[in-house]
């Protein structure tokens, strides 16, 4: 069924690093409002902003202490209301991050819950006695260390899958659900257009909270089996949908780690009325190969094609290659050393024209890259700091740790947005809260605006093309040249309209026999090379889109 959110192109904003409007070095809501014309000009229809709520910032806003207030550093509720009105005035929509697997330890709910064992909100979180003078079980948290923290006042432990300052809400408790739904209705009444739902895959826990098997005799054991997409989780989603989603014309995107394409329909099948889309992690897992090794086109084809086929006619994909938890795609999959522009634009085309709603993460549209870190002090991310502690305990050297975090760390995507070549990249008048990538003198919005061949202008053309051609939105995806080792190619077809997307995912030229795929009668409607010399040969990282 055709709907607005399937036709939309989405843009993710990490407010802290997008634009500082008042010269304190920290991005803010008014900074976003200032840049709405830029987003409109790019062709964006839907904006997702990462958490902007009141928070002590243990995990940069993913630890919320009041769901109905704005973080002071980001502005006021009036600023939010103005942002929302300005988004709508431009015909765009705005979704916010719903972080309800956990709250901050400073949230009043948790303050009450931890105040005594018989507080009425005690059961809003998961409290347990220790076992033999240690944690209630051996679960390791997602950000390393134990998933439990001892509270000396009430002499029990509470569960936290992320940092110790992010206690998990107990979703078994109906009062918790009602309180969260009330809060969601409150935001929806303001007119927001939906939610990106954080860590939704972890909301259900194995009910007995038993130890996980520990064959390697670890102190704390990776515990995903006990809380990632655990049986019964979808009942929570149904409940939220019945009580909230189904009463509005909104869009919902769940962050669902651990989901494979075979089970995708259970989450986003249209007749199920659960979520509209999920951010799945299968292709993202390919990031976790060794430094310098790119995922092979064969691996990419397998995963993307499985998702495209699994949801054809049944549900809808969220398409993305970057976000605030990942390294920059051009650094990871492309070739920033030799073919930065070519690989940035080729990777853009690759994911963008599949069936689904494409999301762009801030800075991706100008080909921002990973940054350089030289010591612990250069990292901001709490998960990086925890890993540093853990790896040090394992005897890893400082060099090894830096190499690992440079290659995988979330801080890579959190450096300030590069607006121009000035000292603070046009992000702020003051020293930014976090280091600016040194390459902002070359890679920045102002320079790319002028340059017809820039990554930015390529994204603009790509977006315009998708908007113009319904087959590129709704058409069926079909893989072609399936076994080609360098080229990723696919069809998008609807009725008589037919498009071919070609991407050479390598730093060498690539060709194919005309007999395998003929370009007869095709017109090239988008490409990243100056000219086409030989139709059946693609240059390094060349991409072309043909219309038949
Ligand atoms: C999600 C967010 C991530 C955050 C975590 C805990 O994975 O994307 O940034 O740290 O949830 O809220
Ligand atoms: Ca500011």
XYZ file of C-alpha atoms and ligand atoms in Angstrom, residues 59 62 99 102 143 162 166 196 198-199 255 324-325 410 414, ligand 1:
27
model
C 25.351 7.935 27.264
C 20.226 7.826 25.852
C 14.233 5.293 24.779
C 15.781 1.969 30.389
C 28.751 -2.019 27.341
C 23.717 -0.729 29.141
C 20.813 3.223 32.610
C 12.493 5.568 16.369
C 15.644 2.494 20.874
C 16.821 -0.956 21.961
C 16.006 -0.701 16.460
C 25.540 7.436 15.512
C 26.601 3.961 16.690
C 31.069 5.119 17.878
C 29.963 11.881 16.531
C 20.863 2.210 21.140
C 21.389 3.572 20.737
C 22.731 3.763 21.374
C 22.566 3.702 22.882
C 21.862 2.421 23.309
C 21.380 2.524 24.716
O 21.607 1.185 20.642
O 21.420 3.689 19.347
O 23.351 4.943 20.991
O 23.808 3.762 23.504
O 20.726 2.140 22.526
O 20.315 3.428 24.807
